[in-house]
CSV table of C-alpha atoms and ligand atoms in Angstrom, one decimal:
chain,number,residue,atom,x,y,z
A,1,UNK,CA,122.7,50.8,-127.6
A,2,UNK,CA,125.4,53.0,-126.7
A,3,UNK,CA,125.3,56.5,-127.7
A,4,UNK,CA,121.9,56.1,-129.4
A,5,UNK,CA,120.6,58.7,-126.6
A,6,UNK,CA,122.6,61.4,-128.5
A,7,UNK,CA,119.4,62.5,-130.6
A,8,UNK,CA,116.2,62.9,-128.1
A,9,UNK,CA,113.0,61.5,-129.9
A,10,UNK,CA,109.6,60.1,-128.1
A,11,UNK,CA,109.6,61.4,-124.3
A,12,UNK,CA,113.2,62.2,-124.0
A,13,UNK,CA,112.5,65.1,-126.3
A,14,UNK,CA,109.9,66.0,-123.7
A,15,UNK,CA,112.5,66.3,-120.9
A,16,UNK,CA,115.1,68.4,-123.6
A,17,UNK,CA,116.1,71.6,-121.1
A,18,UNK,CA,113.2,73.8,-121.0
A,19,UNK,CA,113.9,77.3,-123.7
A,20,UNK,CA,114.5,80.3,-121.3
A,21,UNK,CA,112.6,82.4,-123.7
A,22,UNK,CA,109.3,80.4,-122.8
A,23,UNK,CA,107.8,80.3,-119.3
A,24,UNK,CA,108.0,77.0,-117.9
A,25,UNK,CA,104.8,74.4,-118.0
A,26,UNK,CA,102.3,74.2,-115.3
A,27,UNK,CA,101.8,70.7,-113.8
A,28,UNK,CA,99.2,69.4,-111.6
A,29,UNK,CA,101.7,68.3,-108.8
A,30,UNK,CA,102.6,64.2,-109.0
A,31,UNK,CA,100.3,62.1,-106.8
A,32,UNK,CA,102.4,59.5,-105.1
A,33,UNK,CA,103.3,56.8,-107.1
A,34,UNK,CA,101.5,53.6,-106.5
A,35,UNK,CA,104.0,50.4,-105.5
A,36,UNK,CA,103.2,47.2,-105.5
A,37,UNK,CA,105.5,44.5,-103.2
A,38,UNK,CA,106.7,42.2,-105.6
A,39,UNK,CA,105.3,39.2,-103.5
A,40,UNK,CA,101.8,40.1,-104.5
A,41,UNK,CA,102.9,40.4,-108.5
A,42,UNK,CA,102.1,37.6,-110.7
A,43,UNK,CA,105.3,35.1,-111.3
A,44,UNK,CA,104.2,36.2,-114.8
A,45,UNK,CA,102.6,39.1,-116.2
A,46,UNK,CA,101.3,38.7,-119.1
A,47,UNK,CA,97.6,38.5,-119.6
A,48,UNK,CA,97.0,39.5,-123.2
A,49,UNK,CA,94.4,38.4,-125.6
A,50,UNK,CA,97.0,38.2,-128.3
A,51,UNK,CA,100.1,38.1,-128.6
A,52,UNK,CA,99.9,36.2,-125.5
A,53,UNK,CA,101.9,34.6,-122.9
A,54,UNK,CA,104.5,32.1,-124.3
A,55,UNK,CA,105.6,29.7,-122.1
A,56,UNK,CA,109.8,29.4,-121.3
A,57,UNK,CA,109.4,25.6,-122.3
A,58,UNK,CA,108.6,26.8,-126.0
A,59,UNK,CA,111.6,29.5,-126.0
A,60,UNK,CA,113.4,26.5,-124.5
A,61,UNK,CA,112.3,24.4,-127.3
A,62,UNK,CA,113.3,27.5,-130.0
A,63,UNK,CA,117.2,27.3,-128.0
A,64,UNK,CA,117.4,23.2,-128.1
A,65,UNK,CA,116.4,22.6,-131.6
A,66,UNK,CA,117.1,26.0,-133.1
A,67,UNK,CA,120.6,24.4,-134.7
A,68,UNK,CA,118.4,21.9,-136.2
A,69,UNK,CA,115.3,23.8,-137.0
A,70,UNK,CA,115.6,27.2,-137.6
A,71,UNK,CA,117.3,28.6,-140.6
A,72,UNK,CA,116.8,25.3,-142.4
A,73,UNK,CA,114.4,24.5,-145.9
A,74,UNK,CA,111.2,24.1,-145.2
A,75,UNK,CA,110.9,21.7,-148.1
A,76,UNK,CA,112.8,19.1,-146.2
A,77,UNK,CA,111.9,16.4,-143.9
A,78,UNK,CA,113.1,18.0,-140.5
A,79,UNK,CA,110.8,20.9,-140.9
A,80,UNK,CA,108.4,19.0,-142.8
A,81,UNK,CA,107.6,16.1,-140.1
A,82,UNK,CA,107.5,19.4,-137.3
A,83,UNK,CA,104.7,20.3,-139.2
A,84,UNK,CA,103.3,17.2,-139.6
A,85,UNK,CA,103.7,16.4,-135.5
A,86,UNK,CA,101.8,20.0,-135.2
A,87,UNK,CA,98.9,18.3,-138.1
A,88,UNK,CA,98.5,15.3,-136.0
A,89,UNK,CA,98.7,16.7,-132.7
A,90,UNK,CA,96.0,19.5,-133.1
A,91,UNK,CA,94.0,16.6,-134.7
A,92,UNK,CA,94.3,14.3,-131.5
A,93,UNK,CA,94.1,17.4,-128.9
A,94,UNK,CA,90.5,18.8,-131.2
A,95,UNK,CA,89.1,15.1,-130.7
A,96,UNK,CA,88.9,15.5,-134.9
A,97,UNK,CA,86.6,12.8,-136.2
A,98,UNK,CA,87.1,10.5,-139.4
A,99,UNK,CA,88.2,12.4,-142.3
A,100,UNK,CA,88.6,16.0,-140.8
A,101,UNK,CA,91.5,17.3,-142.1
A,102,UNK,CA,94.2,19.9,-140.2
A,103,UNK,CA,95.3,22.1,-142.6
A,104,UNK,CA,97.3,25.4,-142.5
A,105,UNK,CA,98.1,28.7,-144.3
A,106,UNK,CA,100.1,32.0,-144.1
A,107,UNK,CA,98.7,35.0,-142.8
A,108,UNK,CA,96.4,34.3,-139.8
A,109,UNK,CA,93.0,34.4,-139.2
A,110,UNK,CA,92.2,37.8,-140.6
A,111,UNK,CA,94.1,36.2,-144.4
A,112,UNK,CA,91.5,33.0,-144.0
A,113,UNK,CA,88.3,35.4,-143.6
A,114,UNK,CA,89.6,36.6,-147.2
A,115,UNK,CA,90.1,33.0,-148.4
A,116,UNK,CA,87.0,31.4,-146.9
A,117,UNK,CA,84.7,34.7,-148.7
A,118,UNK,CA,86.8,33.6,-152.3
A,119,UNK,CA,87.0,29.8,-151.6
A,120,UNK,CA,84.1,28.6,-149.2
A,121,UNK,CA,81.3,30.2,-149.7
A,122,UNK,CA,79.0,29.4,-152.9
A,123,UNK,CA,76.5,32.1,-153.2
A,124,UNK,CA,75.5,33.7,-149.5
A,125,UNK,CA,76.9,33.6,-146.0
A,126,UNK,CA,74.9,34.2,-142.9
A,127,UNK,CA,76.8,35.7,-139.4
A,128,UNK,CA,76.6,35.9,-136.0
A,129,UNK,CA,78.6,39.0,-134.8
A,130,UNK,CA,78.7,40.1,-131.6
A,131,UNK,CA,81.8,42.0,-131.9
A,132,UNK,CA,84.5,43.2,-133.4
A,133,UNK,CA,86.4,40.2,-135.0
A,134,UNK,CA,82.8,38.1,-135.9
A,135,UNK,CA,81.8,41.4,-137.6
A,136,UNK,CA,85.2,41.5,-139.5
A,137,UNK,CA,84.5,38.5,-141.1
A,138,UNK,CA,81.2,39.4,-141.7
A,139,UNK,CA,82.1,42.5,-143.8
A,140,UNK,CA,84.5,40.4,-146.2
A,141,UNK,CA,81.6,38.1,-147.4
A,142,UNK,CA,79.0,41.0,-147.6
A,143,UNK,CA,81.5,43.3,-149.6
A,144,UNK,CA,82.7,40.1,-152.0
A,145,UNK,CA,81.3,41.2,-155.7
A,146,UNK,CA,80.9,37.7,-156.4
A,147,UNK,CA,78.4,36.4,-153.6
A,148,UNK,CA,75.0,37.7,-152.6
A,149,UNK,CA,74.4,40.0,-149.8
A,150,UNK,CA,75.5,38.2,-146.5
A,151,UNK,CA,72.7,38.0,-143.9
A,152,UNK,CA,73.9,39.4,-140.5
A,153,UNK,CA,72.4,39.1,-137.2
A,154,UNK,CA,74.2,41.2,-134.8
A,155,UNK,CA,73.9,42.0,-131.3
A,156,UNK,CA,74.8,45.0,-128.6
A,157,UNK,CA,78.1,44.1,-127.0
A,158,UNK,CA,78.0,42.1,-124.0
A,159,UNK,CA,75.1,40.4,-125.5
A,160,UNK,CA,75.4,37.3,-128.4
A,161,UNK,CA,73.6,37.2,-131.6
A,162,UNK,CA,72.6,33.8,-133.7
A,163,UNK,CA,72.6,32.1,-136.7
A,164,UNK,CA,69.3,30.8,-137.9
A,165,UNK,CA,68.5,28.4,-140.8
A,166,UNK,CA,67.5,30.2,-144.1
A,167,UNK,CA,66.7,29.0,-147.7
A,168,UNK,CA,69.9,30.0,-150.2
A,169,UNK,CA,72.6,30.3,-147.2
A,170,UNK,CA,75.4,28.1,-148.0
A,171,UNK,CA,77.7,29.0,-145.2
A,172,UNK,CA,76.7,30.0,-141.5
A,173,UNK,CA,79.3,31.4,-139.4
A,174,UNK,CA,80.0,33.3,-135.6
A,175,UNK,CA,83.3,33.2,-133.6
A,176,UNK,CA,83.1,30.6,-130.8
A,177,UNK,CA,84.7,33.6,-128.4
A,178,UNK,CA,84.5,36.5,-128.9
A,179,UNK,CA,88.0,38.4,-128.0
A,180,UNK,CA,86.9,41.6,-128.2
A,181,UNK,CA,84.3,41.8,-125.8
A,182,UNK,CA,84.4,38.1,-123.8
A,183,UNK,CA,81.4,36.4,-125.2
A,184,UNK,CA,81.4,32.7,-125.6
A,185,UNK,CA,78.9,30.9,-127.9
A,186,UNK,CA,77.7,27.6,-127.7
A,187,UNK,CA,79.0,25.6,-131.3
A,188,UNK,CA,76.3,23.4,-132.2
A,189,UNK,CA,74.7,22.7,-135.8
A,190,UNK,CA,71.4,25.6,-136.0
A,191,UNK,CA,68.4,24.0,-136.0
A,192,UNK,CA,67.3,23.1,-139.6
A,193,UNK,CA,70.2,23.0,-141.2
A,194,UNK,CA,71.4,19.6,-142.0
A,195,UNK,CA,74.9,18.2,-141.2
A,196,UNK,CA,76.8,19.2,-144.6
A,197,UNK,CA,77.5,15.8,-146.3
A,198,UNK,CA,79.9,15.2,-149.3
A,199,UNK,CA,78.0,15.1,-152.4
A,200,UNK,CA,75.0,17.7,-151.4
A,201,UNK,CA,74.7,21.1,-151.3
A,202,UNK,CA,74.3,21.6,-147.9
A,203,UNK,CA,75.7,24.3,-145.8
A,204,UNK,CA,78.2,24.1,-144.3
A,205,UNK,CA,79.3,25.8,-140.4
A,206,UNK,CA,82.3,28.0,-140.0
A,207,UNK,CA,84.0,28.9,-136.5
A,208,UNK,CA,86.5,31.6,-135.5
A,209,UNK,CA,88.1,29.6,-133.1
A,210,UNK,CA,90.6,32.0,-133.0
A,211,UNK,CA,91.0,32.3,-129.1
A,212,UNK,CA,88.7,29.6,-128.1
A,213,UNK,CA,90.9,26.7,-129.9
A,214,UNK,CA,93.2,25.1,-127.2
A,215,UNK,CA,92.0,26.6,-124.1
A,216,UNK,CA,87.8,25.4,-124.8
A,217,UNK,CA,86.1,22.4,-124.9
A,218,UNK,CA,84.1,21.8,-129.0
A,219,UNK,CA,82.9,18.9,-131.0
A,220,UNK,CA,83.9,19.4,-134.4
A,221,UNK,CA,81.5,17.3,-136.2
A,222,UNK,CA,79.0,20.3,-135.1
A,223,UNK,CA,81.4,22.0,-137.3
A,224,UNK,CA,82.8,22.0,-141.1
A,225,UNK,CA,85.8,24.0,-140.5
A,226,UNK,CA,86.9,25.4,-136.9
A,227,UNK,CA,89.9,27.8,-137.6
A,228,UNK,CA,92.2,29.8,-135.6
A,229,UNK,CA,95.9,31.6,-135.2
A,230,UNK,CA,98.2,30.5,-133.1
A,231,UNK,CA,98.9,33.5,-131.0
A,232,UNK,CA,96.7,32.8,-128.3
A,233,UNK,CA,95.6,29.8,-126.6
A,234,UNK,CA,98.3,28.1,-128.7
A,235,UNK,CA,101.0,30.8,-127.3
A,236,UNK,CA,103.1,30.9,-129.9
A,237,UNK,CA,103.3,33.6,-132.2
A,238,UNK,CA,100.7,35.4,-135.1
A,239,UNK,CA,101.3,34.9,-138.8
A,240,UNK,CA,99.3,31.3,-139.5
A,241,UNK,CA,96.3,29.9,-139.6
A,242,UNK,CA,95.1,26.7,-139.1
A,243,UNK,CA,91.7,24.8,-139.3
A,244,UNK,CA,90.1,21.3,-139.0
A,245,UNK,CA,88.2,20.9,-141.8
A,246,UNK,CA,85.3,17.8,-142.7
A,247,UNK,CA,85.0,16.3,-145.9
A,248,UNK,CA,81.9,18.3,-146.6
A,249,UNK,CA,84.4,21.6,-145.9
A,250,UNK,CA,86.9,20.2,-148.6
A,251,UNK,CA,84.5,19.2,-151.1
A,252,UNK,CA,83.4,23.3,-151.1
A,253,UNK,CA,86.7,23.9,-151.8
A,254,UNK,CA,87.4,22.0,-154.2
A,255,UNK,CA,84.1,22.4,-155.9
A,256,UNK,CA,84.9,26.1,-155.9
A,257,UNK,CA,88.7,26.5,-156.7
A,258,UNK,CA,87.2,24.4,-160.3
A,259,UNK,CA,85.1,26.8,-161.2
A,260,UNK,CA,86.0,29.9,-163.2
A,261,UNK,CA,86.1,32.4,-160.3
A,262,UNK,CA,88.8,34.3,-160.2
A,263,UNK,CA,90.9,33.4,-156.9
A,264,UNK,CA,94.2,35.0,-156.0
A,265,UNK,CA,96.7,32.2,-155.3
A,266,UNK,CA,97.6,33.4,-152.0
A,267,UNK,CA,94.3,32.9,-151.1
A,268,UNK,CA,93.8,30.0,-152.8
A,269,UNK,CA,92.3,26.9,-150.1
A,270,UNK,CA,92.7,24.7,-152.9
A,271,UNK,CA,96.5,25.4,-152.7
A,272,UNK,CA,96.2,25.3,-148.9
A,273,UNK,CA,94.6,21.5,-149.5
A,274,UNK,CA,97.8,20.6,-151.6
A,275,UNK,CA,99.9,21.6,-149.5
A,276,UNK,CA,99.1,21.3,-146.1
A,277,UNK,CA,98.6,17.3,-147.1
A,278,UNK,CA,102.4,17.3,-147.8
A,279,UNK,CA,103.0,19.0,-144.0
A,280,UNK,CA,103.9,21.8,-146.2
A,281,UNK,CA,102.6,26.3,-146.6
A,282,UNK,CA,102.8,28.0,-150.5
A,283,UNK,CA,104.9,30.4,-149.3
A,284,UNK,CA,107.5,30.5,-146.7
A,285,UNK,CA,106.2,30.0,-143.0
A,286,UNK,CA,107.8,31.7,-139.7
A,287,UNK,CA,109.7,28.4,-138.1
A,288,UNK,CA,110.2,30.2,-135.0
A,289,UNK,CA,106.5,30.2,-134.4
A,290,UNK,CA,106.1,26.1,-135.7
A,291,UNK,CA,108.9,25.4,-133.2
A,292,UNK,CA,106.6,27.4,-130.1
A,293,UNK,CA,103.4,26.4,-131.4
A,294,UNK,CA,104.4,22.6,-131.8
A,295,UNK,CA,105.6,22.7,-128.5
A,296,UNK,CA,102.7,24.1,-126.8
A,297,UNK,CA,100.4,21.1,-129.0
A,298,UNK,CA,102.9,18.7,-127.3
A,299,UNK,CA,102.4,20.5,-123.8
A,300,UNK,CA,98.8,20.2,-124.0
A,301,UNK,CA,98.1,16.7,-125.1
A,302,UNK,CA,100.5,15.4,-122.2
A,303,UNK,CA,98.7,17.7,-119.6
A,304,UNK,CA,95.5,15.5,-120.6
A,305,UNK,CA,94.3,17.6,-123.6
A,306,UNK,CA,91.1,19.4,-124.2
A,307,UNK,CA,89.2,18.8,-120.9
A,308,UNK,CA,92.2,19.5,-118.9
A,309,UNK,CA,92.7,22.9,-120.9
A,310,UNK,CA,89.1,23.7,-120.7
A,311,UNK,CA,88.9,23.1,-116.9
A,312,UNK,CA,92.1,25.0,-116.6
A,313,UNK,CA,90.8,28.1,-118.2
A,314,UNK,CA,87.2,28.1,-116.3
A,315,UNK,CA,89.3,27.4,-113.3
A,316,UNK,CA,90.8,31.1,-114.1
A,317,UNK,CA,88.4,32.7,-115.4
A,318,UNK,CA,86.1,31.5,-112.6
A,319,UNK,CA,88.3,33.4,-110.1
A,320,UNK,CA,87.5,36.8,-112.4
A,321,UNK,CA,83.9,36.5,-112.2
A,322,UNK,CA,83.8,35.6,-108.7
A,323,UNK,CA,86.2,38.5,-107.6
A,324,UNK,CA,84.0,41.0,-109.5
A,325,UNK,CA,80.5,39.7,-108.6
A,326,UNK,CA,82.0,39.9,-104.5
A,327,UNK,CA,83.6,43.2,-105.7
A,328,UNK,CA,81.9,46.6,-104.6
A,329,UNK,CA,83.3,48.2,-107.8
A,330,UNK,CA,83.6,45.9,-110.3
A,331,UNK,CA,81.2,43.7,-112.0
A,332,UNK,CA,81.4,40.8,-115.2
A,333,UNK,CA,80.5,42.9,-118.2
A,334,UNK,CA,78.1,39.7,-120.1
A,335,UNK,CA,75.5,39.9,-118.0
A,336,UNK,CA,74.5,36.8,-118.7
A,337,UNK,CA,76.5,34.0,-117.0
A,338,UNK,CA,76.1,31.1,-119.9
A,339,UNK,CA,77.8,33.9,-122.3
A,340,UNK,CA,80.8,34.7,-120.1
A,341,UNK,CA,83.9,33.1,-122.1
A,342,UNK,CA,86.4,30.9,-119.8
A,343,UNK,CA,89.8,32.4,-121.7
A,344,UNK,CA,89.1,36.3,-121.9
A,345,UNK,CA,87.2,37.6,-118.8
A,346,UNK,CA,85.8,41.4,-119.3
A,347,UNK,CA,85.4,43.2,-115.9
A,348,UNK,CA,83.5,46.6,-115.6
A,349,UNK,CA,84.5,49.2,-113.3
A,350,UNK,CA,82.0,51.7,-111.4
A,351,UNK,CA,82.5,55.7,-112.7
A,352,UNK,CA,84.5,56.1,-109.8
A,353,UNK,CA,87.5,53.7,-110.1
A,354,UNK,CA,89.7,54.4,-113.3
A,355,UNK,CA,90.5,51.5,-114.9
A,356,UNK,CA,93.0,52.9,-117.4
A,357,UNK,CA,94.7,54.1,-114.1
A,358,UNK,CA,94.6,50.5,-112.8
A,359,UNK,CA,95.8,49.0,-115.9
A,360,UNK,CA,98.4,51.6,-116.2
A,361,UNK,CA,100.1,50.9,-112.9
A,362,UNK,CA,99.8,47.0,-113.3
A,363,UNK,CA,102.0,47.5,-116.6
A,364,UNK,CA,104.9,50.4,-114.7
A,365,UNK,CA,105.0,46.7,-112.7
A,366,UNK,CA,105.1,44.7,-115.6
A,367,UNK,CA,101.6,43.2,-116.0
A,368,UNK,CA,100.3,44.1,-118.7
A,369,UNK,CA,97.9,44.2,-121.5
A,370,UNK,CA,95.0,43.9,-119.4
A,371,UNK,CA,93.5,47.1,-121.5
A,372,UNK,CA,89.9,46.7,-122.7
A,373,UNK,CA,90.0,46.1,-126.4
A,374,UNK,CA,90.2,49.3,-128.2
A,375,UNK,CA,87.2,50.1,-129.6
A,376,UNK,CA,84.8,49.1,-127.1
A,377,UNK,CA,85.9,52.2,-125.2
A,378,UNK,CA,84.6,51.1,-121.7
A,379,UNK,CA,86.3,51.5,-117.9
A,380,UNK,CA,87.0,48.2,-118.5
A,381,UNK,CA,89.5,45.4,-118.1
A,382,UNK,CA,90.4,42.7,-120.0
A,383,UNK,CA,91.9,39.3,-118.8
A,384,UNK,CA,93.1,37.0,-120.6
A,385,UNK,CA,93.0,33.5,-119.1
A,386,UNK,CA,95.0,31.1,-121.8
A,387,UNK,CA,95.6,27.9,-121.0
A,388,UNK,CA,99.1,28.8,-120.7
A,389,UNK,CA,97.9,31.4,-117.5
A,390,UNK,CA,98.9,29.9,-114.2
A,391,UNK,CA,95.3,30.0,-112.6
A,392,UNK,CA,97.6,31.1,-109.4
A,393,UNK,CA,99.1,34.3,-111.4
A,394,UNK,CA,95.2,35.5,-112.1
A,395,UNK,CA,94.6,35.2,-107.9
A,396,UNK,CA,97.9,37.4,-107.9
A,397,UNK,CA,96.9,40.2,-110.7
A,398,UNK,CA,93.3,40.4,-109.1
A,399,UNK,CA,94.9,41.1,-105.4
A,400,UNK,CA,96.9,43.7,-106.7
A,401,UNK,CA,94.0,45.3,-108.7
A,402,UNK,CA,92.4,45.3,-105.1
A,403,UNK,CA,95.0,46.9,-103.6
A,404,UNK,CA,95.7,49.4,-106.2
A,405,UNK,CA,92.0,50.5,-106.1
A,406,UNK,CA,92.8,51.2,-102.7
A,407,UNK,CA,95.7,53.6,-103.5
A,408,UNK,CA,94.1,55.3,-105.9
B,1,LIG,C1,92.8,37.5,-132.6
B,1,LIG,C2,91.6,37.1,-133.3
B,1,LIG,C3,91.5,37.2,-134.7
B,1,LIG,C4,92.5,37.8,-135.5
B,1,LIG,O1,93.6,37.0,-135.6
B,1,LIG,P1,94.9,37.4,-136.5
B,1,LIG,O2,95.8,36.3,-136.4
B,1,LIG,O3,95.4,38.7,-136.0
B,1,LIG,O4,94.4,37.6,-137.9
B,1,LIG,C5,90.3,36.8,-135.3
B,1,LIG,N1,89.3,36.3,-134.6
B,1,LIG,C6,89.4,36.2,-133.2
B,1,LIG,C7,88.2,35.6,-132.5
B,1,LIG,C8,90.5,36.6,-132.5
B,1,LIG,O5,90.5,36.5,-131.2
């Protein structure tokens, strides 16, 4: 990067020698900085809800097998049976019972809201949002010209909204957490809707399992297709999506993709069917994130799989709730304790204590992304508590939240 600071841009040009023609700016004088010992940091800092913390093993993995791996067809067998380990590893960490299928697509989970509205639904969904990401997915059924109206029962955040049978809903859906605010919901079939069954038209259940998936306990058969990206409790990096799907699930699809609606081939599940049973995308897939997110599987199922993952991230996010329910200025923002997710924990802060100032000096140490999510515009911090989070790196971040309060 030598010489690139020829041309100031961005805050340099901030600091360019002030013009003698103008009187110099006024600034409130600099408080003293806030320091942190490094012995109370985290070992790691990263605590995002996505992109999220990837563990060394998986760059590790990325440097041993890169020769082999990366930059080769993946058409052929060496990328072709990765995938396939990934197939059969989500399938034994998920518990997946007879006949669910893993399969896999490009574009994440925002791409697979657009392919479920063209390829899953027949005639009307019904949602649960309760946020941000839930009411995404919401808005691409109800806005698709070729299904009815969606039904959507949304709550205040914080709070969690529910699905609930109707006649002529062919597809129920809600987020199992959701990211955007730290509400967890239960995933169970509704009461009075059968179990979807190949052969009838029943309906069938869809969950964003986007940042639940790896780091939460589920039983799929409550489920016809639990989907996700790989960015967060699978720490590797965004760009796929990936779903266990029942038999009812790939009837739909099929079913559908015969019919004479128009479906864009990037979209297309059917295509997703095809080729995910030959370990295989339509289009060309990341390998550097196959390599990380096959690793992480791996990683998982030898730690002792889903209930070791799930204890590990209530561990975690146990010590949030705790800390903020002793804390004199900070408090769990779900009220409710049944609805507080175990991988993001939300924490409230009283008027007095700036949390943007706390999450600001956390990151001028290098923890970051412990911002609220965006929109919900609270004094708020979000903490992410992955699987891959050392539950002994959360005791860190919240003692040095403690003592940065102090400073302040
Ligand atoms: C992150 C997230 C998404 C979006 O995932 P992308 O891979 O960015 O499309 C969707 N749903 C939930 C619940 C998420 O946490």
């Amino acid at each position: 990067m030598a010489g690139g600071a020829q041309w100031p841009t961005g805050h340099a040009a901030q600091c360019a020698p002030p013009n003698p023609s103008r009187p110099p700016v006024r600034r409130p004088p600099l408080s003293r900085p806030i320091s942190i010992p490094d012995h109370m940091l985290p070992a790691d800092g990263r605590f995002g809800s996505g992109p999220s913390k990837v563990r060394e093993d998986q760059v590790g993995a990325l440097a041993r097998q890169g020769r082999n791996l990366l930059g080769t067809s993946h058409r052929q067998a060496p990328i072709k049976d990765m995938v396939g380990r990934i197939r059969t590893g989500l399938a034994e960490f998920l518990q997946a019972p007879d006949g669910y299928e893993i399969l896999l697509g490009l574009g994440g989970a925002t791409t697979f809201w657009d392919a479920a509205a063209f390829g899953l639904v027949q005639e009307k969904a019904q949602h649960a949002t309760f946020g941000e990401f839930g009411a995404k997915f919401a808005s691409a059924t109800n806005k698709a010209p070729f299904l009815a109206p969606s039904t959507i029962h949304s709550s205040e955040p914080g709070t969690r909204a529910e699905v609930v049978a109707e006649d002529g809903v062919d597809v129920y859906a809600w987020p199992h957490n959701e990211t955007s605010t730290g509400v967890m919901a239960p995933v169970k079939r509704p009461d009075g809707v059968d179990r979807a069954q190949v052969g009838t038209n029943g309906a069938l259940i869809l969950v964003d399992a986007t940042s639940a998936a790896g780091g939460a306990a589920v039983d799929l058969s409550e489920t016809d297709v639990y989907y996700f990206s790989p960015q967060k409790n699978f720490a590797s990096d965004g760009g796929l999506w990936l779903g266990a799907f029942s038999p009812a699930a790939i009837e739909r699809i099929e079913q559908i993709g015969a019919s004479d609606r128009w479906i864009p081939e990037s979209l297309a599940l059917t295509a997703a069917v095809e080729n995910s049973r030959k370990n295989q995308t339509l289009n060309t897939p990341g390998l550097a994130g196959l390599v990380m997110l096959e690793d992480q599987v791996r990683w998982l199922n030898e730690q002792g799989g889903m209930a070791w993952a799930a204890a590990r991230t209530k561990q975690s996010s146990d010590l949030v709730y705790a800390w903020a329910e002793a804390s004199e200025f900070a408090t769990p923002f779900v009220a409710r304790p049944e609805d507080r997710s175990t991988v993001v924990a939300t924490v409230d802060f009283d008027d007095a204590v700036d949390a943007a100032a706390i999450a600001a000096t956390l990151r001028a140490h290098g923890v970051v992304d412990v911002e609220p999510y965006r929109k919900l515009g609270r004094n708020q911090l979000r903490i992410a508590t992955f699987t891959a989070v050392e539950p002994d790196d959360v005791s860190a971040l919240l003692a040095c939240v403690d003592l940065i309060v102090e400073q302040l």
